[in-house]
Amino acid sequence: MKRYSLPDLENIATHIRQDIITMLVRAGSGHSAGPLGMADVFTALYFSVLKYDPRRPLWPDRDRLVLSCGHIAPVLYATLAHAGFYAKKELRTLRQLGSPLQGHPHVGELPGVENSGGPLGQGLSQAVGMALAGVMDKKSYQVYCVMSDGEHQEGQTWEAILFAGKHKLAQLTALVDRNNIQIDGFVEDVMPLEPLRKKYEAFNWHVLEVDGHNIQQVIEACQTARAITEKPVVILCHTVPGRGVDFMEYKFEWHGKPPSKREATVALEEIRRVRTLDGKIVSEHE
Amino acid sequence: MYLATNIFSKKISLVPPRNGYGSGLVCAGKVSPNVVVLCADLSESTRSQAFQKTFPSRFIEVGVAEQNMAGIAAGLALSGKIPFISSYAVFSPGRNWDQIRVSICYSNTNVKIGGAHAGISVGPDGATHQALEDIALMRVLPNMTVLCPADALETEKAVIAASKMNGPVYIRFGREPVPVITTSHSPFRIGKAQIVKQGTDVTVVACGSMVYEALIAARALSPKLSVEVVNNHTVKPLDIGTLSRSVSKTRALVTAEEHQKAGGMGSAVLEALGAKLAVPAEQVGVNDTFGESGKPPELMKKYGLSSDDIVRAIMKVGKRKR
């Protein structure tokens, strides 16, 4: 697989953010904050961490990425297109009748999509199942599960955390989008999760924490996770919802709506400025 | 062809259908190394223990967590395994319907769901443990196949057949010993209803334990009325051809199941035939109520699920026919 430099990766993340905005404004519905917030994590995963071949999406030895919080589908779709699973022009069909880019992902419709998801809390169990199958078949693939922080309010999530801890499923790496927003407000107001690190540790997981906008940190954490063979690992990715678009950042109101055409123009300009190095994301990587 | 010769003898063997689930899993496991079995803390009661003993490395205990069990099974299936998830029907598919809907049916993953202790005949455990809604819950899901075998032998065949077809399957079976009315030679094909007794006056379409009750009812009415009995073990997809041919011939229909009338097997049959055939019809089933503790035969009688209830329903449609 091609090795990308850090500036290359940052550039890819910027393109993914632009695509997210373009897709959402065209679709006229969908989620903005989560996809923008996770663009750097997805870039790290698909352009440095995951082992896959876009020409053979069902290659049995590939690493799997299970998206549990299906509502951030735009970041998955845009990333998969950039990774070469399908043409970027497909992105224009998001949420339209007959499109394989369903509002929430549907496995089998699009190459690279590993699971159906939307109703929260269902992804980690499926990732556990994939990891178990890998253990049974003596495969060396790794299963990554991207989860939202809000979906830790679902009981099933904890059932799966309990199970993976018992089985010491080191083939499983969870990445939590710790952006502290959900539909009705801030996660810590709606139903607090803290101390989240201690909760995972109590369930026999190894916990890493990263700045979810520091691509280098995300990559290094995934490498550490892969090197840990006695426990499942969760990477708490501290992210800013709506990252890259000033008027969306930190605002739970942007969880579930798309930008208008006018807002999109402003958003694209802000994202572009970030890329041209006069924005605010860059300094963290220097 | 379909039935044992001694079905009305006192010597007929009584076997819990769940035993057929256990032996079926072992057979399926021998046929395919991809068959794996998951259980939610009920391996003895569901008889999945038989598989655990034969294939310990392919048995997964998930604890009391049916939602997680359904999700893990979906992940295993997405990786080429053929998972069977095992629990009481009130918990799976009762507790984990959303997981079955999205992770299993929408994804069309190759997961099989064994719903044990189905029906009111669970008995003394009471209403909480008597699954009377599970057929309705499962048959409404696209991509799902729903099986309700008549006895232990047929349950075993249903498990083996489910393991060989691709896609989600729900298999419902009871706890109590019921007469083994089929034989090891009786054919079983998913989607193919069986006319287990021929008749000309009334068609009784039954599934599960009610097939035997229907046969008793048919015998009780003979020779006054000639009753045709259909073992409709596949609730979805329905064998509309066999059913409509039988009902076109008899011009009267009774359905019988150990389930709520609403949304169950009978409801499915009436939906399918309603548009085609205007014939008198009656449903034998539970009438929009919960069960209670009691001995299985007492409950079957109190909740209208005995052969006498089928006889009454046959008489009713017989009268309306004239």
Coordinates of C-alpha atoms in Angstrom, one line a residue:
Chain A
M1 CA 0.0 0.0 0.0
K2 CA 1.1 3.5 -0.8
R3 CA 2.8 5.4 2.1
Y4 CA 1.5 8.9 2.6
S5 CA 3.3 11.8 4.2
L6 CA 1.6 13.7 7.0
P7 CA 0.9 16.7 4.7
D8 CA -0.6 14.3 2.2
L9 CA -2.9 12.8 4.8
E10 CA -4.0 16.3 6.0
N11 CA -4.7 17.1 2.4
I12 CA -6.8 14.0 2.0
A13 CA -8.8 14.8 5.1
T14 CA -9.5 18.3 3.8
H15 CA -10.8 16.8 0.5
I16 CA -13.0 14.4 2.5
R17 CA -14.4 17.3 4.5
Q18 CA -15.2 19.2 1.3
D19 CA -16.9 16.2 -0.1
I20 CA -19.0 15.8 3.0
I21 CA -20.3 19.3 2.7
T22 CA -21.0 18.9 -1.0
M23 CA -22.8 15.6 -0.5
L24 CA -24.9 16.9 2.4
V25 CA -26.0 20.1 0.7
R26 CA -26.9 18.2 -2.4
A27 CA -28.8 15.6 -0.4
G28 CA -30.7 18.2 1.5
S29 CA -30.7 16.1 4.7
G30 CA -28.2 14.2 6.8
H31 CA -25.7 14.7 9.6
S32 CA -22.9 17.3 9.5
A33 CA -21.1 17.5 12.8
G34 CA -20.1 13.8 13.3
P35 CA -18.7 13.2 9.7
L36 CA -16.6 16.4 9.8
G37 CA -15.4 15.6 13.3
M38 CA -14.2 12.1 12.2
A39 CA -12.6 13.0 8.9
D40 CA -9.1 12.9 10.3
V41 CA -9.7 9.5 12.1
F42 CA -11.1 8.0 8.8
T43 CA -8.1 9.4 6.9
A44 CA -5.7 7.8 9.3
L45 CA -7.5 4.5 9.1
Y46 CA -8.0 4.2 5.4
F47 CA -4.7 5.8 4.3
S48 CA -2.3 4.4 6.8
V49 CA -3.7 1.8 9.2
L50 CA -6.1 -0.6 7.4
K51 CA -5.0 -3.4 5.2
Y52 CA -7.3 -3.8 2.2
D53 CA -7.5 -3.9 -1.5
P54 CA -10.2 -1.8 -3.1
R55 CA -10.2 -4.0 -6.2
R56 CA -11.0 -7.0 -4.0
P57 CA -13.4 -5.6 -1.3
L58 CA -14.2 -9.1 0.0
W59 CA -10.6 -10.3 0.3
P60 CA -10.9 -12.7 3.2
D61 CA -7.7 -11.4 4.9
R62 CA -8.6 -7.7 4.8
D63 CA -8.9 -5.6 8.0
R64 CA -12.5 -4.8 8.6
L65 CA -14.0 -1.4 9.6
V66 CA -17.4 -1.7 11.2
L67 CA -19.2 1.7 11.4
S68 CA -21.5 1.4 14.4
C69 CA -22.8 5.0 14.4
G70 CA -24.2 4.7 10.9
H71 CA -25.4 8.3 10.8
I72 CA -21.9 9.5 10.1
A73 CA -22.1 7.6 6.8
P74 CA -21.0 10.6 4.7
V75 CA -17.5 10.4 6.1
L76 CA -17.3 6.7 5.4
Y77 CA -18.7 7.1 1.9
A78 CA -16.3 10.0 1.0
T79 CA -13.3 8.1 2.5
L80 CA -14.1 4.9 0.6
A81 CA -14.4 6.8 -2.7
H82 CA -11.0 8.5 -2.0
A83 CA -9.6 5.0 -1.2
G84 CA -10.7 3.8 -4.6
F85 CA -13.6 1.5 -3.8
Y86 CA -15.8 3.3 -6.3
A87 CA -15.9 6.5 -8.3
K88 CA -16.2 9.8 -6.5
K89 CA -19.1 10.8 -8.7
E90 CA -21.2 8.2 -6.8
L91 CA -21.0 10.6 -3.8
R92 CA -23.4 12.9 -5.6
T93 CA -26.2 10.4 -5.2
L94 CA -26.2 10.3 -1.3
R95 CA -29.7 9.7 0.0
Q96 CA -31.4 9.7 -3.4
L97 CA -33.8 7.1 -4.7
G98 CA -32.0 4.1 -6.1
S99 CA -28.6 5.1 -4.7
P100 CA -26.3 2.6 -3.1
L101 CA -25.3 5.5 -0.7
Q102 CA -28.2 5.0 1.7
G103 CA -28.9 7.5 4.4
H104 CA -27.4 4.9 6.8
P105 CA -25.0 2.2 5.4
H106 CA -26.4 -1.0 3.9
V107 CA -24.0 -3.8 3.6
G108 CA -23.9 -5.3 0.1
E109 CA -24.9 -2.1 -1.7
L110 CA -21.4 -0.5 -1.8
P111 CA -18.0 -2.1 -1.9
G112 CA -16.1 -1.4 1.2
V113 CA -19.1 -1.1 3.5
E114 CA -18.8 -4.0 6.0
N115 CA -22.1 -3.7 7.9
S116 CA -25.5 -2.1 8.0
G117 CA -25.8 0.4 10.7
G118 CA -28.0 3.2 12.1
P119 CA -29.8 2.0 15.1
L120 CA -27.2 2.7 17.7
G121 CA -25.3 0.1 19.7
Q122 CA -25.3 -2.6 17.1
G123 CA -21.8 -2.3 15.6
L124 CA -19.5 -3.5 18.4
S125 CA -21.3 -6.8 18.6
Q126 CA -20.8 -7.4 14.9
A127 CA -17.2 -6.4 15.2
V128 CA -16.8 -8.9 18.0
G129 CA -18.4 -11.6 15.7
M130 CA -15.9 -10.8 12.9
A131 CA -13.0 -10.8 15.3
L132 CA -14.1 -14.2 16.7
A133 CA -14.4 -15.6 13.2
G134 CA -10.9 -14.5 12.6
V135 CA -9.7 -16.2 15.7
M136 CA -11.5 -19.4 14.7
D137 CA -10.1 -19.4 11.2
K138 CA -6.6 -18.4 12.5
K139 CA -6.6 -15.2 10.4
S140 CA -4.5 -12.2 11.3
Y141 CA -6.9 -9.5 10.2
Q142 CA -7.8 -6.7 12.7
V143 CA -11.4 -5.5 13.2
Y144 CA -11.9 -1.8 13.8
C145 CA -15.2 -0.5 15.2
V146 CA -16.0 3.2 15.0
M147 CA -18.5 4.2 17.6
S148 CA -20.1 7.4 18.8
D149 CA -19.9 8.4 22.5
G150 CA -23.7 8.8 22.6
E151 CA -24.3 5.1 21.7
H152 CA -22.6 4.1 25.0
Q153 CA -26.0 4.8 26.4
E154 CA -27.3 1.7 24.7
G155 CA -27.1 -1.4 26.8
Q156 CA -26.0 -3.6 23.9
T157 CA -22.8 -1.7 23.7
W158 CA -21.9 -2.8 27.2
E159 CA -22.9 -6.3 26.5
A160 CA -20.4 -6.4 23.7
I161 CA -17.7 -4.6 25.8
L162 CA -18.2 -7.2 28.5
F163 CA -17.9 -10.1 26.0
A164 CA -14.8 -8.7 24.3
G165 CA -13.1 -8.2 27.7
K166 CA -13.8 -11.8 28.7
H167 CA -12.5 -13.2 25.5
K168 CA -9.4 -10.9 25.5
L169 CA -10.2 -10.1 21.9
A170 CA -7.0 -8.4 20.9
Q171 CA -8.1 -8.6 17.2
L172 CA -10.6 -5.9 18.0
T173 CA -9.9 -2.2 18.2
A174 CA -12.7 0.2 19.0
L175 CA -12.4 3.9 18.2
V176 CA -14.8 6.1 20.0
D177 CA -15.7 9.5 18.6
R178 CA -15.7 11.4 21.9
N179 CA -17.2 14.6 20.6
N180 CA -19.6 15.1 23.5
I181 CA -22.7 15.8 21.5
Q182 CA -25.8 14.0 20.8
I183 CA -29.2 15.0 19.3
D184 CA -30.7 16.5 22.5
G185 CA -27.6 18.2 23.8
F186 CA -24.1 17.5 25.2
V187 CA -23.5 13.9 26.1
E188 CA -22.3 14.8 29.6
D189 CA -25.6 16.6 30.2
V190 CA -28.0 14.1 28.6
M191 CA -26.4 11.0 30.2
P192 CA -22.9 11.4 31.5
L193 CA -20.3 8.7 30.5
E194 CA -17.4 9.9 32.5
P195 CA -15.2 8.4 33.7
L196 CA -15.3 6.5 30.4
R197 CA -11.6 5.4 30.6
K198 CA -12.2 3.8 33.9
K199 CA -15.4 2.1 32.7
Y200 CA -13.5 0.5 29.8
E201 CA -10.6 -0.5 32.1
A202 CA -13.0 -2.1 34.5
F203 CA -14.3 -4.2 31.6
N204 CA -10.7 -5.4 30.9
W205 CA -10.0 -3.3 27.9
H206 CA -6.8 -1.3 27.3
V207 CA -7.5 2.3 26.8
L208 CA -5.7 4.9 24.7
E209 CA -6.7 8.5 24.3
V210 CA -5.8 10.7 21.3
D211 CA -6.5 14.1 19.8
G212 CA -8.8 12.9 17.1
H213 CA -7.6 15.6 14.8
N214 CA -4.0 14.7 15.1
I215 CA -3.6 12.1 12.3
Q216 CA -0.2 11.1 13.5
Q217 CA -1.5 10.4 17.0
V218 CA -4.3 8.3 15.6
I219 CA -2.0 6.2 13.5
E220 CA 0.4 5.7 16.4
A221 CA -2.4 4.7 18.7
C222 CA -3.6 2.1 16.1
Q223 CA -0.1 0.7 15.9
T224 CA 0.1 0.4 19.7
A225 CA -3.4 -1.2 19.7
R226 CA -2.2 -3.8 17.2
A227 CA 0.9 -4.5 19.3
I228 CA -1.2 -5.3 22.3
T229 CA -2.1 -8.9 22.2
E230 CA -3.6 -9.6 25.5
K231 CA -6.7 -7.3 25.5
P232 CA -9.1 -5.5 23.2
V233 CA -8.1 -1.8 22.9
V234 CA -10.3 1.2 22.8
I235 CA -9.0 4.5 21.4
L236 CA -10.9 7.4 22.8
C237 CA -10.7 10.0 20.0
H238 CA -11.3 13.4 21.4
T239 CA -12.8 15.3 18.5
V240 CA -14.5 18.6 17.8
P241 CA -17.9 18.1 16.2
G242 CA -18.2 20.0 13.0
R243 CA -14.3 20.4 12.8
G244 CA -13.2 22.7 10.1
V245 CA -16.3 24.8 9.9
D246 CA -16.4 27.5 12.4
F247 CA -20.1 27.9 12.8
M248 CA -20.6 24.2 13.3
E249 CA -17.9 23.4 15.8
Y250 CA -19.0 22.3 19.2
K251 CA -22.6 22.8 18.4
F252 CA -25.0 19.9 19.0
E253 CA -27.5 21.7 16.8
W254 CA -25.4 20.5 13.8
H255 CA -25.6 16.8 14.8
G256 CA -28.4 16.0 12.4
K257 CA -28.8 18.7 9.8
P258 CA -27.1 19.6 6.5
P259 CA -25.9 23.1 5.6
S260 CA -28.0 25.3 3.3
K261 CA -26.4 26.3 0.0
R262 CA -25.2 29.6 1.5
E263 CA -23.8 27.9 4.6
A264 CA -22.1 25.3 2.4
T265 CA -20.3 28.1 0.5
V266 CA -19.0 29.5 3.7
A267 CA -18.1 26.0 5.0
L268 CA -16.2 25.1 1.9
E269 CA -14.2 28.3 2.0
E270 CA -13.3 27.7 5.7
I271 CA -12.2 24.1 5.0
R272 CA -10.2 25.3 2.0
R273 CA -8.4 27.9 4.2
V274 CA -7.5 25.1 6.6
R275 CA -5.8 23.3 3.8
T276 CA -3.9 26.3 2.6
L277 CA -2.2 26.5 6.0
D278 CA -3.6 29.7 7.3
G279 CA -6.3 27.8 9.2
K280 CA -6.3 26.5 12.8
I281 CA -5.9 22.8 12.4
V282 CA -2.4 22.8 11.1
S283 CA -0.5 24.0 14.1
E284 CA -1.3 21.0 16.1
H285 CA 0.8 18.8 13.8
E286 CA 3.8 21.1 13.7
Chain B
M1 CA -45.7 -40.9 3.3
Y2 CA -45.5 -38.2 5.9
L3 CA -46.7 -39.8 9.1
A4 CA -45.8 -42.6 11.5
T5 CA -48.3 -45.5 11.4
N6 CA -49.0 -45.5 15.1
I7 CA -49.9 -41.9 15.7
F8 CA -53.2 -42.7 17.5
S9 CA -51.6 -45.4 19.6
K10 CA -51.0 -44.9 23.3
K11 CA -47.5 -46.2 22.7
I12 CA -46.5 -43.3 20.4
S13 CA -43.3 -41.9 21.7
L14 CA -43.3 -38.4 23.2
V15 CA -40.2 -36.3 22.7
P16 CA -39.6 -32.6 23.4
P17 CA -39.1 -30.8 20.1
R18 CA -36.1 -29.0 21.6
N19 CA -34.3 -32.4 21.5
G20 CA -34.5 -32.2 17.8
Y21 CA -32.9 -28.8 17.9
G22 CA -29.9 -30.2 19.8
S23 CA -29.5 -33.3 17.5
G24 CA -30.1 -31.2 14.4
L25 CA -27.3 -28.8 15.4
V26 CA -24.9 -31.7 15.8
C27 CA -25.9 -33.1 12.4
A28 CA -25.5 -29.7 10.8
G29 CA -22.2 -29.2 12.5
K30 CA -20.9 -32.5 11.1
V31 CA -22.0 -31.5 7.6
S32 CA -20.4 -28.0 7.6
P33 CA -17.4 -26.9 9.6
N34 CA -18.8 -23.3 9.4
V35 CA -21.8 -24.1 11.6
V36 CA -21.3 -22.4 15.0
V37 CA -23.7 -22.2 17.9
L38 CA -24.3 -19.3 20.3
C39 CA -26.3 -19.6 23.4
A40 CA -27.5 -17.0 26.0
D41 CA -27.1 -19.0 29.3
L42 CA -29.6 -21.7 28.3
S43 CA -27.5 -24.4 26.8
E44 CA -29.2 -27.2 28.7
S45 CA -32.8 -26.1 28.2
T46 CA -32.4 -25.3 24.5
R47 CA -30.4 -28.5 24.0
S48 CA -27.6 -26.6 22.3
Q49 CA -25.4 -28.3 24.9
A50 CA -25.3 -31.3 22.6
F51 CA -23.4 -29.2 20.0
Q52 CA -21.2 -27.8 22.7
K53 CA -20.1 -31.3 23.8
T54 CA -19.4 -32.4 20.2
F55 CA -17.8 -29.1 18.9
P56 CA -16.6 -27.2 22.0
S57 CA -14.5 -24.8 19.9
R58 CA -17.4 -23.8 17.8
F59 CA -19.8 -23.1 20.7
I60 CA -20.0 -19.6 22.0
E61 CA -21.6 -18.8 25.4
V62 CA -22.6 -15.1 25.4
G63 CA -24.3 -15.0 28.8
V64 CA -27.6 -13.3 29.4
A65 CA -27.3 -10.9 26.5
E66 CA -29.6 -11.7 23.6
Q67 CA -29.0 -8.5 21.7
N68 CA -25.3 -9.0 21.7
M69 CA -25.8 -12.6 20.7
A70 CA -27.7 -11.5 17.6
G71 CA -25.1 -9.0 16.7
I72 CA -22.1 -11.3 17.2
A73 CA -23.9 -13.9 15.0
A74 CA -24.3 -11.3 12.3
G75 CA -20.6 -10.5 12.5
L76 CA -19.7 -14.2 12.3
A77 CA -22.0 -14.7 9.3
L78 CA -20.5 -11.7 7.6
S79 CA -17.2 -13.6 8.0
G80 CA -18.5 -16.8 6.4
K81 CA -19.8 -18.7 9.5
I82 CA -23.3 -20.2 9.8
P83 CA -24.3 -19.2 13.3
F84 CA -27.3 -20.6 15.2
I85 CA -28.4 -18.4 18.1
S86 CA -30.2 -20.2 20.8
S87 CA -32.5 -19.0 23.6
Y88 CA -36.1 -19.0 24.7
A89 CA -38.3 -17.5 22.0
V90 CA -39.6 -14.8 24.5
F91 CA -35.9 -13.5 24.7
S92 CA -34.7 -14.3 21.2
P93 CA -36.5 -13.0 19.0
G94 CA -38.5 -11.3 21.8
R95 CA -35.7 -9.2 23.3
N96 CA -33.5 -8.7 20.3
W97 CA -35.9 -7.8 17.5
D98 CA -34.2 -4.6 16.4
Q99 CA -30.8 -6.5 16.1
I100 CA -32.6 -9.2 14.1
R101 CA -34.2 -6.6 11.9
V102 CA -31.1 -4.6 11.1
S103 CA -28.0 -6.7 11.7
I104 CA -29.5 -9.9 10.4
C105 CA -32.5 -9.3 8.1
Y106 CA -31.6 -5.9 6.5
S107 CA -28.0 -7.2 6.0
N108 CA -29.4 -10.6 4.9
T109 CA -26.8 -12.3 7.0
N110 CA -26.8 -16.1 7.2
V111 CA -28.0 -16.3 10.8
K112 CA -30.4 -19.0 12.2
I113 CA -32.5 -18.2 15.2
G114 CA -33.6 -21.1 17.5
G115 CA -36.6 -20.0 19.5
A116 CA -37.1 -22.6 22.3
H117 CA -40.0 -22.9 24.8
A118 CA -42.3 -21.4 22.3
G119 CA -46.1 -21.4 22.9
I120 CA -48.3 -21.6 26.0
S121 CA -47.2 -25.3 26.7
V122 CA -44.2 -24.0 28.5
G123 CA -46.6 -24.2 31.4
P124 CA -45.8 -23.4 35.0
D125 CA -43.2 -20.6 34.2
G126 CA -46.2 -18.5 33.3
A127 CA -46.9 -15.7 30.8
T128 CA -43.5 -14.1 30.9
H129 CA -42.0 -17.2 29.4
Q130 CA -44.7 -18.2 27.0
A131 CA -43.9 -16.9 23.5
L132 CA -47.1 -16.3 21.7
E133 CA -46.0 -13.4 19.5
D134 CA -42.8 -14.7 18.0
I135 CA -44.2 -15.8 14.6
A136 CA -45.7 -12.4 14.1
L137 CA -42.4 -10.7 15.0
M138 CA -40.4 -12.8 12.6
R139 CA -42.7 -13.1 9.7
V140 CA -43.0 -9.4 9.2
L141 CA -39.3 -9.1 8.5
P142 CA -38.1 -9.1 4.9
N143 CA -35.6 -11.8 4.0
M144 CA -36.7 -14.0 7.0
T145 CA -37.8 -17.6 6.6
V146 CA -40.0 -18.8 9.4
L147 CA -40.3 -22.5 10.4
C148 CA -42.6 -24.1 12.9
P149 CA -42.0 -27.9 12.8
A150 CA -44.5 -30.4 14.2
D151 CA -42.4 -32.6 16.4
A152 CA -38.8 -33.4 17.5
L153 CA -37.9 -35.3 14.3
E154 CA -39.2 -32.5 12.1
T155 CA -37.3 -29.9 14.2
E156 CA -34.1 -31.8 13.6
K157 CA -34.8 -31.7 9.8
A158 CA -35.7 -28.0 10.0
V159 CA -32.4 -27.2 11.6
I160 CA -30.4 -29.2 9.0
A161 CA -32.4 -27.6 6.2
A162 CA -31.9 -24.2 7.6
S163 CA -28.1 -24.7 7.8
K164 CA -28.1 -25.6 4.1
M165 CA -30.0 -22.5 2.9
N166 CA -28.5 -19.1 2.7
G167 CA -30.2 -16.3 4.7
P168 CA -31.9 -15.7 8.0
V169 CA -34.2 -18.4 9.3
Y170 CA -36.3 -18.5 12.5
I171 CA -37.1 -22.0 13.9
R172 CA -39.7 -22.1 16.6
F173 CA -40.1 -25.1 18.9
G174 CA -41.6 -26.1 22.2
R175 CA -40.4 -27.5 25.5
E176 CA -43.0 -30.1 26.3
P177 CA -42.8 -33.7 25.0
V178 CA -45.1 -34.1 22.1
P179 CA -46.0 -37.1 20.0
V180 CA -43.5 -37.9 17.3
I181 CA -45.9 -38.1 14.3
T182 CA -43.3 -37.9 11.5
T183 CA -40.7 -40.5 10.7
S184 CA -37.0 -40.2 9.8
H185 CA -38.1 -41.0 6.2
S186 CA -40.8 -38.2 6.0
P187 CA -39.7 -35.7 3.5
F188 CA -39.1 -32.1 4.7
R189 CA -38.5 -29.2 2.4
I190 CA -38.6 -25.6 3.4
G191 CA -41.5 -23.9 1.7
K192 CA -43.4 -27.1 1.0
A193 CA -46.5 -27.7 3.0
Q194 CA -47.6 -31.3 3.6
I195 CA -51.1 -32.8 3.3
V196 CA -50.7 -35.2 6.2
K197 CA -54.3 -36.4 5.9
Q198 CA -56.5 -36.1 2.9
G199 CA -60.1 -35.0 3.1
T200 CA -62.8 -33.3 1.1
D201 CA -65.0 -31.2 3.4
V202 CA -62.8 -28.9 5.4
T203 CA -59.1 -28.0 5.3
V204 CA -57.2 -27.6 8.7
V205 CA -53.9 -25.8 8.3
A206 CA -51.8 -26.4 11.4
C207 CA -48.3 -25.9 12.5
G208 CA -46.1 -27.1 15.5
S209 CA -47.9 -29.1 18.2
M210 CA -51.2 -28.3 16.7
V211 CA -50.7 -30.6 13.7
Y212 CA -51.2 -33.6 16.1
E213 CA -54.3 -31.9 17.7
A214 CA -55.7 -31.4 14.2
L215 CA -55.2 -35.0 13.3
I216 CA -57.1 -36.0 16.5
A217 CA -59.9 -33.6 15.6
A218 CA -60.1 -35.0 12.1
R219 CA -60.3 -38.6 13.5
A220 CA -63.0 -37.5 15.9
L221 CA -65.2 -36.1 13.1
S222 CA -64.7 -39.1 10.8
P223 CA -66.7 -40.4 9.0
K224 CA -69.3 -37.6 9.4
L225 CA -66.9 -35.0 8.0
S226 CA -63.9 -35.6 5.8
V227 CA -61.2 -33.3 7.1
E228 CA -57.9 -32.6 5.2
V229 CA -55.0 -31.7 7.5
V230 CA -52.0 -29.7 6.3
N231 CA -48.8 -29.6 8.2
N232 CA -47.8 -26.0 7.4
H233 CA -44.3 -26.1 8.9
T234 CA -43.1 -23.2 6.8
V235 CA -44.9 -20.1 7.8
K236 CA -42.8 -18.0 5.5
P237 CA -42.5 -18.4 2.6
L238 CA -46.0 -19.9 2.5
D239 CA -46.7 -22.7 0.1
I240 CA -49.6 -20.9 -1.4
G241 CA -50.0 -23.5 -4.2
T242 CA -50.7 -26.4 -1.9
L243 CA -52.8 -24.3 0.5
S244 CA -55.0 -22.8 -2.2
R245 CA -55.5 -26.1 -4.0
S246 CA -56.6 -27.7 -0.8
V247 CA -59.0 -24.9 0.1
S248 CA -60.4 -24.7 -3.4
K249 CA -61.3 -28.3 -3.1
T250 CA -62.8 -28.3 0.5
R251 CA -64.2 -24.7 0.4
A252 CA -63.7 -24.3 4.1
L253 CA -60.7 -23.4 6.2
V254 CA -59.5 -23.7 9.8
T255 CA -56.0 -22.7 10.9
A256 CA -54.5 -23.9 14.2
E257 CA -51.4 -22.7 16.0
E258 CA -50.0 -22.2 19.5
H259 CA -49.7 -18.5 19.0
Q260 CA -51.7 -15.3 19.1
K261 CA -54.3 -15.3 16.4
A262 CA -53.1 -11.8 15.4
G263 CA -50.1 -11.9 13.1
G264 CA -49.5 -15.7 13.4
M265 CA -49.5 -18.5 10.9
G266 CA -53.2 -18.5 10.5
S267 CA -53.2 -14.8 9.9
A268 CA -50.5 -15.3 7.2
V269 CA -52.6 -18.0 5.5
L270 CA -55.7 -15.8 5.6
E271 CA -53.8 -12.8 4.2
A272 CA -52.4 -15.0 1.4
L273 CA -55.7 -16.7 0.5
G274 CA -58.1 -13.9 1.3
A275 CA -57.7 -12.2 -2.0
K276 CA -58.2 -15.4 -4.0
L277 CA -60.8 -17.5 -2.1
A278 CA -64.0 -16.5 -0.5
V279 CA -64.6 -19.4 1.8
P280 CA -65.6 -19.6 5.5
A281 CA -62.6 -19.6 7.8
E282 CA -61.9 -19.8 11.5
Q283 CA -58.7 -19.4 13.4
V284 CA -57.7 -21.5 16.4
G285 CA -55.1 -19.7 18.4
V286 CA -54.7 -17.5 21.5
N287 CA -57.3 -14.7 21.6
D288 CA -55.3 -11.5 22.4
T289 CA -54.5 -12.5 25.9
F290 CA -51.5 -13.4 28.0
G291 CA -51.2 -16.9 29.4
E292 CA -50.6 -17.9 33.0
S293 CA -49.0 -20.7 35.1
G294 CA -50.5 -24.2 34.8
K295 CA -49.9 -27.6 33.5
P296 CA -49.5 -27.7 29.7
P297 CA -52.7 -29.7 29.0
E298 CA -54.7 -27.4 31.3
L299 CA -53.4 -24.4 29.5
M300 CA -54.0 -25.7 26.1
K301 CA -57.6 -26.4 27.1
K302 CA -58.2 -23.1 28.9
Y303 CA -56.7 -21.0 26.1
G304 CA -58.6 -22.8 23.3
L305 CA -55.8 -24.8 21.8
S306 CA -57.1 -28.4 22.2
S307 CA -58.3 -30.8 19.6
D308 CA -61.8 -30.0 20.9
D309 CA -61.4 -26.4 19.9
I310 CA -60.3 -27.5 16.4
V311 CA -63.4 -29.7 16.2
R312 CA -65.6 -26.8 17.1
A313 CA -64.0 -24.6 14.5
I314 CA -64.4 -27.2 11.9
M315 CA -68.1 -27.5 12.7
K316 CA -68.5 -23.8 12.5
V317 CA -67.0 -23.4 9.1
G318 CA -68.8 -26.6 8.0
K319 CA -72.1 -24.9 8.9
R320 CA -71.3 -21.7 7.2
K321 CA -70.4 -23.6 4.1
R322 CA -73.9 -24.7 3.5

